[in-house]
Short mmCIF file of C-alpha atoms and ligand atoms in Angstrom, two decimals:
data_model
loop_
_atom_site.label_atom_id
_atom_site.label_comp_id
_atom_site.label_asym_id
_atom_site.label_seq_id
_atom_site.Cartn_x
_atom_site.Cartn_y
_atom_site.Cartn_z
CA MET A 22 -116.83 257.57 -39.18
CA ILE A 23 -114.98 254.63 -38.09
CA SER A 24 -115.81 254.30 -34.24
CA SER A 25 -113.08 254.32 -31.81
CA ILE A 26 -112.04 250.82 -30.82
CA LYS A 27 -110.34 251.86 -27.38
CA VAL A 28 -111.62 252.11 -23.80
CA GLU A 29 -111.43 255.52 -22.79
CA THR A 30 -111.47 257.21 -19.27
CA GLY A 31 -112.23 260.75 -18.31
CA THR A 32 -114.94 262.78 -19.12
CA ALA A 33 -117.61 261.77 -21.70
CA GLU A 34 -120.18 264.72 -21.54
CA GLY A 35 -121.39 265.42 -24.68
CA LEU A 36 -121.69 262.22 -25.83
CA GLY A 37 -124.82 261.26 -24.57
CA ASP A 38 -126.10 257.71 -25.46
CA ALA A 39 -122.95 256.84 -27.59
CA VAL A 40 -121.39 256.25 -24.44
CA ILE A 41 -121.56 252.62 -22.40
CA ARG A 42 -119.56 252.59 -18.83
CA VAL A 43 -117.65 249.70 -18.47
CA ARG A 44 -117.15 248.56 -14.74
CA ASP A 45 -114.02 247.18 -13.14
CA PRO A 46 -114.97 243.70 -11.64
CA ARG A 47 -112.58 243.79 -8.60
CA THR A 48 -113.24 247.42 -7.48
CA GLY A 49 -116.69 248.11 -8.70
CA ARG A 50 -115.39 251.16 -10.07
CA VAL A 51 -117.12 252.46 -13.25
CA GLU A 52 -114.59 254.87 -14.42
CA GLU A 53 -114.08 253.87 -17.96
CA PHE A 54 -116.14 253.80 -20.98
CA ILE A 55 -116.73 252.94 -24.77
CA ARG A 56 -118.36 254.81 -27.31
CA ARG A 57 -120.98 252.36 -28.82
CA ALA A 58 -120.30 251.89 -32.92
CA ASP A 59 -123.75 253.12 -34.46
CA PRO A 60 -125.36 251.18 -37.47
CA GLU A 61 -123.46 253.82 -39.86
CA ALA A 62 -119.84 253.10 -38.16
CA VAL A 63 -120.55 249.44 -38.59
CA ALA A 64 -121.60 249.26 -42.11
CA ALA A 65 -118.40 251.69 -42.80
CA ALA A 66 -116.37 249.06 -40.85
CA ALA A 67 -118.00 246.24 -42.75
CA ALA A 68 -117.73 248.00 -46.36
CA GLY A 69 -114.01 248.27 -45.66
CA LEU A 70 -113.23 244.98 -44.99
CA ARG A 71 -115.58 243.78 -48.02
CA GLU A 72 -113.43 245.36 -50.55
CA SER A 73 -110.11 243.48 -49.51
CA GLN A 74 -111.79 240.07 -48.84
CA ALA A 75 -111.51 238.87 -52.35
CA ASP A 76 -107.89 239.46 -52.34
CA TRP A 77 -107.89 237.52 -49.27
CA ALA A 78 -109.71 234.60 -50.57
CA MET A 79 -107.78 234.37 -53.64
CA ARG A 80 -104.60 233.72 -51.44
CA SER A 81 -103.91 229.98 -50.97
CA PHE A 82 -104.07 228.45 -46.94
CA GLU A 83 -100.68 228.33 -46.77
CA SER A 84 -100.20 232.22 -47.35
CA ARG A 85 -103.56 232.94 -45.12
CA LEU A 86 -102.15 231.05 -42.51
CA GLU A 87 -98.57 232.49 -42.77
CA THR A 88 -100.19 236.02 -42.27
CA LEU A 89 -102.21 234.46 -38.96
CA SER A 90 -98.45 233.18 -37.65
CA ARG A 91 -97.20 236.57 -38.04
CA PHE A 92 -100.21 237.55 -36.16
CA ALA A 93 -99.82 235.24 -33.53
CA ALA A 94 -96.31 236.24 -33.14
CA GLU A 95 -97.15 239.78 -33.18
CA LEU A 96 -99.63 238.86 -30.11
CA ALA A 97 -97.24 237.11 -28.07
CA ALA A 98 -94.73 240.13 -28.56
CA ARG A 99 -97.67 241.99 -26.74
CA ARG A 100 -98.93 239.36 -24.25
CA PRO A 101 -98.08 240.98 -21.20
CA ALA A 102 -100.52 243.83 -22.11
CA LEU A 103 -103.06 241.73 -23.37
CA ALA A 104 -102.75 239.54 -19.92
CA ARG A 105 -103.18 242.72 -18.38
CA ALA A 106 -106.26 244.10 -19.91
CA LEU A 107 -107.99 240.68 -19.39
CA GLU A 108 -106.95 240.65 -16.11
CA VAL A 109 -108.67 244.13 -15.37
CA ASP A 110 -111.86 242.97 -17.90
CA THR A 111 -112.21 239.46 -15.72
CA GLY A 112 -110.71 240.30 -12.20
CA ARG A 113 -108.45 237.33 -12.33
CA ARG A 114 -104.38 236.97 -13.13
CA ARG A 115 -103.75 233.35 -13.82
CA ILE A 116 -106.56 232.65 -16.16
CA ALA A 117 -106.33 236.03 -17.92
CA GLY A 118 -102.50 234.65 -18.43
CA ILE A 119 -103.28 231.32 -19.94
CA GLU A 120 -106.37 233.03 -22.10
CA ALA A 121 -103.67 235.59 -23.22
CA ALA A 122 -101.65 232.73 -24.57
CA SER A 123 -104.45 230.52 -26.44
CA LEU A 124 -103.92 231.80 -29.57
CA ASP A 125 -101.04 229.46 -30.38
CA GLY A 126 -103.23 226.24 -29.56
CA MET A 127 -106.01 227.72 -31.72
CA LEU A 128 -104.22 228.12 -34.89
CA ALA A 129 -102.61 224.78 -34.49
CA GLY A 130 -106.39 223.45 -34.58
CA VAL A 131 -107.10 225.75 -37.60
CA ARG A 132 -103.61 224.30 -39.34
CA HIS A 133 -104.76 220.84 -38.93
CA ALA A 134 -108.29 221.49 -40.06
CA VAL A 135 -106.97 223.01 -43.17
CA GLN A 136 -105.55 219.59 -44.41
CA SER A 137 -109.19 218.33 -44.76
CA PHE A 138 -109.70 221.17 -47.38
CA GLY A 139 -106.65 220.68 -49.78
CA GLN A 140 -106.82 220.54 -53.59
CA ALA A 141 -109.77 218.86 -54.67
CA VAL A 142 -109.40 215.98 -56.94
CA TRP A 143 -111.44 215.58 -60.11
CA ARG A 144 -113.92 212.55 -60.15
CA ASP A 145 -115.66 210.35 -62.45
CA GLY A 146 -119.49 210.17 -62.05
CA VAL A 147 -120.89 206.97 -60.60
CA SER A 148 -124.48 207.31 -62.28
CA ALA A 149 -122.92 208.96 -65.77
CA PRO A 150 -119.05 208.20 -65.93
CA HIS A 151 -118.61 210.33 -68.93
CA VAL A 152 -119.27 213.14 -66.60
CA ARG A 153 -116.51 214.30 -64.15
CA HIS A 154 -116.89 216.54 -60.99
CA THR A 155 -114.66 218.61 -58.62
CA THR A 156 -115.73 220.97 -55.66
CA GLN A 157 -114.02 224.54 -55.14
CA TRP A 158 -114.59 225.58 -51.46
CA VAL A 159 -115.85 229.25 -51.68
CA PRO A 160 -115.58 231.24 -48.15
CA TYR A 161 -118.26 233.47 -46.98
CA GLY A 162 -117.67 237.11 -47.78
CA LEU A 163 -117.95 238.51 -44.37
CA VAL A 164 -118.31 236.79 -41.15
CA GLY A 165 -119.58 238.50 -38.00
CA VAL A 166 -118.63 237.44 -34.52
CA ILE A 167 -120.24 238.30 -31.36
CA SER A 168 -118.79 237.29 -28.06
CA PRO A 169 -119.70 237.29 -24.66
CA TRP A 170 -117.84 238.35 -21.63
CA ASN A 171 -116.72 235.24 -19.57
CA PHE A 172 -113.58 234.37 -21.63
CA PRO A 173 -113.51 237.94 -23.73
CA PHE A 174 -110.37 236.91 -26.10
CA LEU A 175 -110.61 233.49 -26.64
CA LEU A 176 -114.10 233.80 -27.58
CA SER A 177 -113.80 236.48 -29.92
CA MET A 178 -111.05 234.55 -31.59
CA ILE A 179 -112.24 230.96 -31.55
CA ASP A 180 -114.45 231.75 -34.82
CA ALA A 181 -112.47 234.64 -36.14
CA LEU A 182 -109.43 232.54 -36.89
CA PRO A 183 -110.74 229.71 -38.68
CA ALA A 184 -112.83 232.20 -40.60
CA LEU A 185 -109.72 234.40 -41.55
CA ALA A 186 -108.10 231.07 -42.26
CA ALA A 187 -111.11 229.90 -44.42
CA GLY A 188 -110.58 233.39 -46.85
CA CYS A 189 -113.32 235.30 -45.14
CA ALA A 190 -113.02 238.73 -43.94
CA VAL A 191 -114.36 239.30 -40.05
CA LEU A 192 -115.59 241.61 -38.07
CA VAL A 193 -116.04 241.15 -34.23
CA LYS A 194 -118.36 242.38 -31.46
CA PRO A 195 -117.09 241.70 -28.19
CA SER A 196 -119.11 242.13 -25.14
CA GLU A 197 -119.57 245.70 -23.86
CA VAL A 198 -118.79 244.35 -20.47
CA THR A 199 -115.28 243.39 -21.02
CA PRO A 200 -113.82 245.38 -24.01
CA ARG A 201 -110.13 246.17 -22.72
CA PHE A 202 -108.31 243.58 -24.49
CA VAL A 203 -109.39 244.72 -28.06
CA GLU A 204 -106.99 247.53 -28.29
CA THR A 205 -103.66 245.09 -27.86
CA VAL A 206 -105.24 242.80 -30.30
CA MET A 207 -106.00 245.65 -33.09
CA GLU A 208 -102.27 246.96 -32.38
CA ALA A 209 -101.24 243.18 -33.27
CA VAL A 210 -103.38 242.92 -36.08
CA ALA A 211 -102.10 246.46 -37.50
CA ALA A 212 -98.45 245.33 -37.21
CA THR A 213 -99.22 242.12 -39.42
CA PRO A 214 -98.91 243.23 -42.64
CA GLY A 215 -102.34 242.50 -45.19
CA LEU A 216 -104.10 241.68 -42.12
CA GLY A 217 -106.42 244.79 -41.21
CA ALA A 218 -107.72 244.73 -44.30
CA VAL A 219 -109.85 241.90 -43.64
CA PHE A 220 -109.99 241.62 -39.70
CA GLY A 221 -111.56 244.36 -37.69
CA PHE A 222 -113.96 245.28 -34.25
CA VAL A 223 -116.40 247.09 -33.74
CA LEU A 224 -117.32 247.87 -29.66
CA GLY A 225 -120.67 248.41 -28.58
CA ASP A 226 -123.54 246.72 -26.78
CA GLY A 227 -127.03 244.38 -28.12
CA ALA A 228 -127.51 247.26 -30.90
CA THR A 229 -124.25 247.24 -32.22
CA GLY A 230 -124.77 243.39 -32.24
CA GLN A 231 -128.14 243.89 -34.12
CA ALA A 232 -126.53 246.29 -36.63
CA LEU A 233 -123.42 243.96 -37.49
CA ILE A 234 -125.90 241.01 -38.36
CA ASP A 235 -127.26 243.33 -40.89
CA GLN A 236 -124.10 243.60 -42.46
CA VAL A 237 -122.32 239.98 -42.54
CA ASP A 238 -123.21 237.20 -44.43
CA CYS A 239 -122.74 234.38 -41.60
CA VAL A 240 -122.85 235.23 -37.97
CA CYS A 241 -120.88 233.21 -35.08
CA PHE A 242 -122.86 234.07 -32.05
CA THR A 243 -121.61 233.04 -28.24
CA GLY A 244 -123.89 233.92 -25.43
CA SER A 245 -126.89 233.41 -23.43
CA VAL A 246 -129.97 231.56 -25.07
CA ALA A 247 -132.12 234.31 -24.69
CA THR A 248 -130.08 236.68 -27.16
CA GLY A 249 -129.11 233.43 -29.18
CA ARG A 250 -132.69 233.50 -30.19
CA LYS A 251 -132.90 236.79 -31.25
CA VAL A 252 -129.81 236.58 -33.12
CA ALA A 253 -131.08 233.31 -34.92
CA VAL A 254 -134.69 235.14 -35.61
CA GLN A 255 -132.50 238.13 -37.18
CA ALA A 256 -130.32 235.84 -39.43
CA ALA A 257 -133.17 233.86 -40.69
CA GLY A 258 -134.98 237.22 -41.84
CA ARG A 259 -131.70 238.17 -43.74
CA LEU A 260 -131.54 234.26 -44.76
CA ILE A 261 -127.78 233.93 -43.33
CA PRO A 262 -126.48 231.28 -41.47
CA ALA A 263 -126.19 231.73 -37.50
CA PHE A 264 -123.95 229.16 -36.00
CA LEU A 265 -124.91 229.69 -32.20
CA GLU A 266 -123.13 228.48 -29.29
CA LEU A 267 -125.19 229.35 -26.02
CA GLY A 268 -125.62 228.46 -22.36
CA GLY A 269 -125.35 225.16 -20.38
CA LYS A 270 -126.80 223.08 -17.44
CA ASP A 271 -124.25 220.51 -17.60
CA PRO A 272 -125.05 217.67 -15.35
CA MET A 273 -122.66 215.43 -13.36
CA ILE A 274 -123.55 211.77 -12.57
CA VAL A 275 -121.52 210.15 -9.96
CA LEU A 276 -122.27 206.11 -9.66
CA GLU A 277 -121.77 203.98 -6.85
CA GLY A 278 -118.45 202.44 -7.09
CA ALA A 279 -116.96 205.72 -8.43
CA ASP A 280 -113.52 206.97 -6.68
CA ILE A 281 -114.98 209.70 -4.46
CA GLU A 282 -112.02 211.53 -3.92
CA ALA A 283 -111.25 211.74 -7.77
CA ALA A 284 -115.07 212.54 -8.53
CA THR A 285 -115.26 215.35 -5.96
CA ASP A 286 -112.16 216.60 -6.92
CA ALA A 287 -113.48 216.61 -10.68
CA ALA A 288 -116.84 218.08 -9.61
CA LEU A 289 -115.36 221.35 -7.74
CA ARG A 290 -112.94 222.10 -10.39
CA GLY A 291 -115.58 221.68 -12.86
CA CYS A 292 -118.00 223.90 -10.86
CA VAL A 293 -115.94 226.81 -9.53
CA LEU A 294 -113.09 227.09 -11.85
CA SER A 295 -113.07 230.53 -13.28
CA THR A 296 -116.00 231.48 -10.89
CA GLY A 297 -118.15 228.99 -12.36
CA GLN A 298 -118.54 231.54 -15.20
CA ALA A 299 -117.89 229.10 -17.96
CA CYS A 300 -120.50 227.54 -20.40
CA GLN A 301 -119.24 223.99 -19.60
CA SER A 302 -119.40 224.47 -15.76
CA ILE A 303 -121.16 221.54 -13.59
CA GLU A 304 -124.46 222.92 -12.35
CA ARG A 305 -126.22 220.17 -11.63
CA LEU A 306 -124.70 217.06 -9.30
CA TYR A 307 -126.75 213.65 -9.44
CA VAL A 308 -125.09 211.11 -6.88
CA ALA A 309 -126.16 207.45 -6.09
CA ARG A 310 -127.84 207.12 -2.76
CA ALA A 311 -125.34 204.51 -1.63
CA VAL A 312 -122.40 207.23 -1.66
CA HIS A 313 -124.57 210.23 -1.45
CA ASP A 314 -123.52 211.48 1.93
CA ALA A 315 -119.77 210.23 1.73
CA PHE A 316 -119.88 212.52 -1.87
CA LEU A 317 -121.32 215.33 0.17
CA ALA A 318 -119.61 215.45 3.37
CA ARG A 319 -116.18 215.63 1.02
CA LEU A 320 -117.38 217.65 -1.61
CA VAL A 321 -118.25 220.47 1.37
CA GLU A 322 -114.73 219.93 2.89
CA LYS A 323 -112.91 220.59 -0.15
CA ALA A 324 -115.60 223.74 -1.44
CA GLU A 325 -114.71 225.44 2.10
CA ALA A 326 -110.73 224.85 1.78
CA VAL A 327 -111.21 227.21 -1.65
CA ARG A 328 -110.11 230.42 -1.44
CA LEU A 329 -111.33 233.89 -2.89
CA SER A 330 -108.18 235.62 -5.20
CA ARG A 331 -108.04 238.70 -2.65
CA PRO A 332 -107.02 241.41 -1.95
CA ASP A 333 -103.97 240.18 -3.79
CA ILE A 334 -104.87 238.76 -7.28
CA SER A 335 -101.91 236.55 -7.24
CA SER A 336 -103.34 234.66 -4.66
CA GLY A 337 -106.15 232.58 -3.86
CA ASP A 338 -108.81 229.97 -6.17
CA ILE A 339 -111.39 232.18 -7.78
CA GLY A 340 -111.77 235.71 -8.56
CA PRO A 341 -114.69 237.92 -8.55
CA VAL A 342 -118.49 237.71 -10.06
CA ILE A 343 -117.77 239.49 -13.31
CA PHE A 344 -120.87 240.85 -14.55
CA GLU A 345 -123.13 242.73 -11.79
CA LYS A 346 -126.43 241.45 -12.63
CA GLN A 347 -125.08 237.94 -12.58
CA ALA A 348 -124.56 238.07 -9.12
CA ALA A 349 -128.10 238.95 -8.71
CA VAL A 350 -129.12 235.90 -10.67
CA LEU A 351 -126.62 233.46 -8.05
CA GLN A 352 -128.36 235.02 -5.10
CA ALA A 353 -131.62 234.62 -6.44
CA GLN A 354 -131.41 231.11 -7.26
CA ILE A 355 -130.12 230.26 -3.78
CA ASP A 356 -132.55 231.98 -2.01
CA ASP A 357 -135.11 230.01 -3.99
CA ALA A 358 -133.35 226.87 -3.43
CA ARG A 359 -133.67 227.61 0.22
CA ALA A 360 -137.27 228.52 0.31
CA ARG A 361 -138.05 225.23 -1.57
CA GLY A 362 -136.33 222.85 0.59
CA GLY A 363 -132.47 222.96 -0.14
CA ARG A 364 -129.89 222.95 2.62
CA VAL A 365 -127.28 225.43 1.97
CA LEU A 366 -124.12 223.45 3.47
CA THR A 367 -121.52 225.96 2.75
CA GLY A 368 -121.31 229.27 1.02
CA GLY A 369 -124.83 231.21 0.09
CA THR A 370 -123.82 234.77 0.17
CA VAL A 371 -122.76 237.06 -2.57
CA GLU A 372 -120.47 239.42 -0.18
CA THR A 373 -119.18 243.03 -1.73
CA LEU A 374 -115.69 243.08 -0.67
CA GLU A 375 -113.77 246.52 -1.54
CA GLY A 376 -116.40 247.00 -4.23
CA GLY A 377 -116.17 243.62 -6.23
CA LEU A 378 -118.84 240.91 -5.95
CA TRP A 379 -117.59 237.27 -4.62
CA LEU A 380 -119.25 233.99 -3.91
CA ARG A 381 -117.71 231.38 -2.43
CA PRO A 382 -118.42 227.93 -3.51
CA THR A 383 -121.92 227.17 -2.36
CA VAL A 384 -122.89 223.40 -1.64
CA ILE A 385 -126.81 222.67 -1.92
CA ALA A 386 -128.13 219.38 -0.49
CA ASP A 387 -131.41 218.38 -1.01
CA ALA A 388 -131.78 219.83 -4.46
CA ASP A 389 -134.69 219.09 -6.73
CA HIS A 390 -135.68 220.24 -10.21
CA ASP A 391 -138.63 222.20 -8.67
CA MET A 392 -135.64 224.57 -8.13
CA ALA A 393 -134.82 227.36 -10.37
CA VAL A 394 -130.92 226.08 -9.39
CA MET A 395 -131.82 222.82 -11.42
CA ARG A 396 -133.18 224.14 -14.46
CA ASP A 397 -131.98 227.70 -15.14
CA GLU A 398 -128.43 228.52 -16.12
CA THR A 399 -126.19 229.46 -13.07
CA PHE A 400 -123.17 230.74 -14.13
CA GLY A 401 -121.85 230.72 -10.86
CA PRO A 402 -119.90 228.57 -8.32
CA ILE A 403 -122.82 226.73 -6.84
CA LEU A 404 -123.11 222.89 -6.28
CA PRO A 405 -127.05 221.55 -6.08
CA VAL A 406 -126.62 217.56 -5.14
CA MET A 407 -129.61 215.50 -5.52
CA ALA A 408 -129.64 211.64 -4.85
CA PHE A 409 -130.55 209.19 -7.15
CA THR A 410 -131.52 205.39 -6.74
CA ASP A 411 -130.55 203.62 -10.20
CA GLU A 412 -128.92 204.31 -13.44
CA ASP A 413 -132.17 205.09 -14.88
CA GLU A 414 -133.25 207.49 -12.80
CA ALA A 415 -129.66 209.02 -12.70
CA VAL A 416 -130.17 209.49 -16.84
CA ARG A 417 -133.67 210.45 -16.57
CA LEU A 418 -132.79 213.25 -14.33
CA ALA A 419 -129.74 214.20 -16.43
CA ASN A 420 -132.05 214.62 -19.33
CA ASP A 421 -134.68 216.48 -18.07
CA SER A 422 -133.64 219.61 -19.03
CA ASP A 423 -133.85 222.42 -22.16
CA TYR A 424 -130.01 222.50 -22.03
CA GLY A 425 -127.56 220.03 -23.96
CA LEU A 426 -124.26 221.48 -23.85
CA SER A 427 -122.19 218.95 -22.16
CA GLY A 428 -122.60 216.38 -18.83
CA ALA A 429 -119.86 214.17 -16.98
CA VAL A 430 -120.21 210.66 -15.58
CA PHE A 431 -118.14 209.16 -12.73
CA ALA A 432 -118.01 205.41 -12.51
CA ALA A 433 -116.48 202.81 -11.16
CA ASP A 434 -114.68 201.84 -14.51
CA LEU A 435 -114.54 203.62 -17.99
CA ASP A 436 -116.72 200.97 -19.35
CA GLN A 437 -119.38 201.47 -16.73
CA ALA A 438 -119.26 205.88 -17.48
CA GLU A 439 -119.15 205.31 -21.34
CA ARG A 440 -122.35 203.31 -21.28
CA VAL A 441 -124.38 206.01 -19.12
CA GLY A 442 -122.45 208.59 -21.05
CA ARG A 443 -123.65 207.48 -24.17
CA ARG A 444 -127.09 207.82 -22.90
CA LEU A 445 -126.98 211.88 -22.39
CA ASP A 446 -128.84 213.73 -24.75
CA VAL A 447 -125.86 216.33 -24.90
CA GLY A 448 -123.28 217.18 -27.13
CA ALA A 449 -120.14 215.90 -24.86
CA VAL A 450 -119.68 213.62 -22.21
CA SER A 451 -116.26 213.95 -19.63
CA LEU A 452 -116.08 210.14 -18.64
CA ASN A 453 -114.16 209.73 -14.79
CA ASP A 454 -113.55 213.54 -14.96
CA ALA A 455 -115.85 216.99 -15.76
CA ALA A 456 -115.65 219.82 -18.02
CA LEU A 457 -113.02 218.14 -20.31
CA THR A 458 -114.35 220.27 -23.20
CA ALA A 459 -112.52 223.31 -21.82
CA LEU A 460 -109.12 221.85 -21.14
CA PHE A 461 -109.18 219.48 -24.68
CA HIS A 462 -110.36 221.08 -27.99
CA GLU A 463 -109.84 218.07 -30.55
CA ALA A 464 -112.90 216.51 -30.43
CA GLY A 465 -115.58 217.70 -32.55
CA LYS A 466 -118.82 218.34 -30.71
CA GLN A 467 -122.19 220.04 -31.21
CA SER A 468 -124.21 221.80 -28.84
CA PHE A 469 -127.80 220.13 -28.33
CA LYS A 470 -131.03 221.14 -27.73
CA THR A 471 -131.34 225.04 -26.76
CA SER A 472 -127.49 225.27 -26.25
CA GLY A 473 -126.45 225.85 -29.78
CA LEU A 474 -127.36 225.50 -33.71
CA GLY A 475 -125.10 224.53 -35.98
CA PRO A 476 -122.00 222.39 -36.97
CA SER A 477 -118.93 221.51 -34.21
CA ARG A 478 -116.54 224.72 -33.94
CA MET A 479 -113.71 222.17 -33.02
CA GLY A 480 -112.15 220.03 -35.57
CA ALA A 481 -112.43 220.27 -39.76
CA ASP A 482 -116.09 221.51 -39.22
CA GLY A 483 -114.93 224.43 -37.39
CA LEU A 484 -113.29 225.72 -40.75
CA GLY A 485 -115.63 224.19 -42.85
CA ARG A 486 -118.45 226.12 -41.49
CA PHE A 487 -117.04 229.01 -43.44
CA LEU A 488 -116.40 227.55 -46.93
CA ARG A 489 -119.66 226.90 -49.20
CA ARG A 490 -119.43 224.01 -51.30
CA LYS A 491 -119.07 224.45 -55.16
CA ALA A 492 -119.29 221.86 -57.68
CA LEU A 493 -117.99 222.19 -61.22
CA ILE A 494 -119.21 219.48 -63.55
CA ALA A 495 -117.91 218.40 -66.52
CA ASN A 496 -119.33 216.61 -69.40
CA THR A 497 -116.66 214.84 -71.42
CA ALA A 498 -119.25 213.55 -73.76
CA ALA A 499 -121.37 215.52 -76.69
CA PRO A 500 -124.12 217.62 -74.64
CA LEU A 501 -127.37 215.68 -74.75
CA PRO A 502 -129.55 217.79 -77.16
CA LEU A 503 -133.10 218.94 -76.76
CA GLN A 504 -134.37 216.24 -78.83
CA ALA A 505 -133.19 213.50 -76.18
CA PHE A 506 -136.19 214.34 -73.89
CA ARG A 507 -138.71 214.68 -76.89
CA GLU A 508 -142.26 213.41 -75.41
CA ASP A 509 -142.75 211.63 -78.77
CA GLY A 510 -139.24 210.49 -79.58
P1 LIG B 628 -125.15 237.75 -23.86
O1 LIG B 628 -126.35 237.00 -24.83
O2 LIG B 628 -126.18 238.77 -22.77
O3 LIG B 628 -124.43 238.62 -24.84
C1 LIG B 628 -123.29 238.07 -25.57
C2 LIG B 628 -123.41 239.12 -26.67
O4 LIG B 628 -124.35 239.61 -27.75
C3 LIG B 628 -122.73 240.68 -26.37
O5 LIG B 628 -121.66 240.72 -26.97
C4 LIG B 628 -123.97 241.34 -26.24
O6 LIG B 628 -123.49 242.63 -26.70
C5 LIG B 628 -124.46 240.71 -27.61
N1 LIG B 628 -126.00 240.95 -27.76
C6 LIG B 628 -126.85 241.29 -26.80
N2 LIG B 628 -127.93 241.50 -27.60
C7 LIG B 628 -127.68 241.23 -28.73
C8 LIG B 628 -128.97 241.35 -29.89
N3 LIG B 628 -130.05 241.55 -29.83
N4 LIG B 628 -128.17 241.29 -31.28
C9 LIG B 628 -127.10 241.03 -31.15
N5 LIG B 628 -126.29 241.06 -30.16
C10 LIG B 628 -126.48 241.18 -29.12
O7 LIG B 628 -124.37 236.80 -23.22
P2 LIG B 628 -123.24 236.90 -21.90
O8 LIG B 628 -124.14 237.15 -20.60
O9 LIG B 628 -122.59 238.02 -22.16
O10 LIG B 628 -122.27 235.60 -21.86
C11 LIG B 628 -122.83 234.51 -20.97
C12 LIG B 628 -123.52 233.73 -21.80
O11 LIG B 628 -122.44 233.09 -22.62
C13 LIG B 628 -124.15 232.15 -21.10
O12 LIG B 628 -125.13 231.99 -21.23
C14 LIG B 628 -122.99 231.27 -20.97
O13 LIG B 628 -123.40 230.30 -21.17
C15 LIG B 628 -122.61 231.88 -22.40
N6 LIG B 628 -121.90 230.86 -23.59
C16 LIG B 628 -121.55 229.99 -23.95
C17 LIG B 628 -120.52 229.25 -24.68
C18 LIG B 628 -120.42 228.11 -25.75
O14 LIG B 628 -119.35 228.06 -26.25
N7 LIG B 628 -121.30 227.45 -25.60
C19 LIG B 628 -119.41 230.17 -24.17
C20 LIG B 628 -119.14 231.11 -23.22
C21 LIG B 628 -120.31 231.48 -22.92
#
C-alpha cells in the first residue's frame, strides 16, 4: 500500500506505532498526526517511480524544464495554501510566504545550470589522434531526498529540482516535525502532466528515512551532523553517493575599524533571522578588543528592540522555537555559559507563552571556548561575544571548530575583510555582511569539515551531482591486433 501523504486530525486509535504526532509550534497543541511509511510502503513508492524514470531521462533537458515550469505555475496557483501550511509548520508568516515563493528562483538557477550540460561534442584524442571521444551524461535512476524542519519546503525542493531536471526520479522524505506543506505540493504535482510518475513524497521519521536510503541510487541529506553520519554509513554500506548538508557554528569576526553600526545590524540579522533556526546563522562573535565594548553595547540595544511575533503572527520580528527539543538545547547552552562565567546581558530564558516556546535574542558577553555555546550548534537566537587581540588570534579562534559551513568578516574595507576571509576554514565567507548564503544562491560552495560532504548544491555542480559522466570512445583507425602486444614481437 502506498502510504498517506496527508497530515490528519481526529482519532488515531488502532493505528498504534504507525502514528507520529505533529505539534503546532505556536500553540504547543498536538492534535494532528501522520502515518509513518513502513519499508514496504517506501519500496512500493520507489518501485513506481523507477518504472517511469527511463522515459523521463530520455526526454531533453528543455522538455523536462517545461514540465518543471508547469509545476512551478501549478504551485504558484496554490501559493496561499502552501504559505498557510508552512505558517502552521513553522509558526512564522513573513518567512513562510517567502519560502512558499522560493521555487521560481530555484528553477531559474537550475535552468542556468543546464547550460553547462548541453550537447557534448566529439573531440580528437591528444595522446592518440585517431581516437575520438565524447561524453554522455547519465542521470542516477532514483534520488532520495531527506530534509529537516527549519525550511521544510525549500530544503525539500533544493535537491529535488535539479535531480528531476537531470532526468532522475525523486522520492522525498520531509521532516516529521513539519509535514503539513506536502499535501499542497503533491496537489501541484498531480496537476502537472507527467510529473507524478517520477516525483513523490513519503512521510515518516528516521525509520522511514532509513528505508528510503535502502531503495535509492543516491541520497541527498540536509540535517544534523549526528544523523548525517548515520546516513553516510548506511549509504557507504550500499556504495551509493551521499550528498550531505549538515550543521554549522558560523563565526563572525569584527576587526578594528569596522563600521559598528553596520556590523551590529548584520550580526543581529545573521543570528536572529528565523529565530536563529538556519544552518548559516551566526553563532559565534569575535570582536577586536579596541571596539569590543562599543560593539557589545550597541548589539544589546538592538537585540532588546527585537519583538516576538505574538500574540498576532503578523506582528513583531521573530517566531517561536519550532522544535520542542531544540528549546531544551538553547536553555542548556545559556545555563552552561552562565555557569562558566558568561554574562547574559539580555534575553536568557526560554518562555512558554500560550503553549509556544519563545526565546528573545540573548547576548552573552565574556564567552570562551569552554562553553557549549561556542562549540556545539545552537540553532537559536543566541549571540555569544568574545574579544580578541589581533588578526591571527581571531582567525585561530574562528577556525577552532569541528564545523566549517560558513562565516563572516567585518573590516574597515573589503580588502582587509577578504584577506582575513581567505584564511577561514569554511565553505563560504560573507565580507562586510553576514549569512549572505541565505540571500544569494548563485555562488557555488561546499561545506567544509563536519558541515557536509559532496559537491556544491549551488551552480552547475548542483545539477552535475546527479549526472554520471559516461565516455563514448571511437577508434577511427583499424583496431590493434593482440599481436601488437606480443612479448617477443
Ligand atoms: P535531523 O538530523 O534530526 O533530521 C533531518 C532528517 O533526517 C529528518 O527528516 C529526519 O526524520 C531524518 N532522519 C532521522 N534519522 C534518520 C536516519 N537514521 N536515517 C535517515 N534519515 C533520518 O535534523 P533536523 O533537526 O531536522 O534539522 C536541523 C539540522 O539541520 C541542523 O543541524 C541544521 O544545521 C541542519 N541544516 C543544515 C542545512 C545545510 O544546508 N547545511 C540547512 C538546514 C538545516
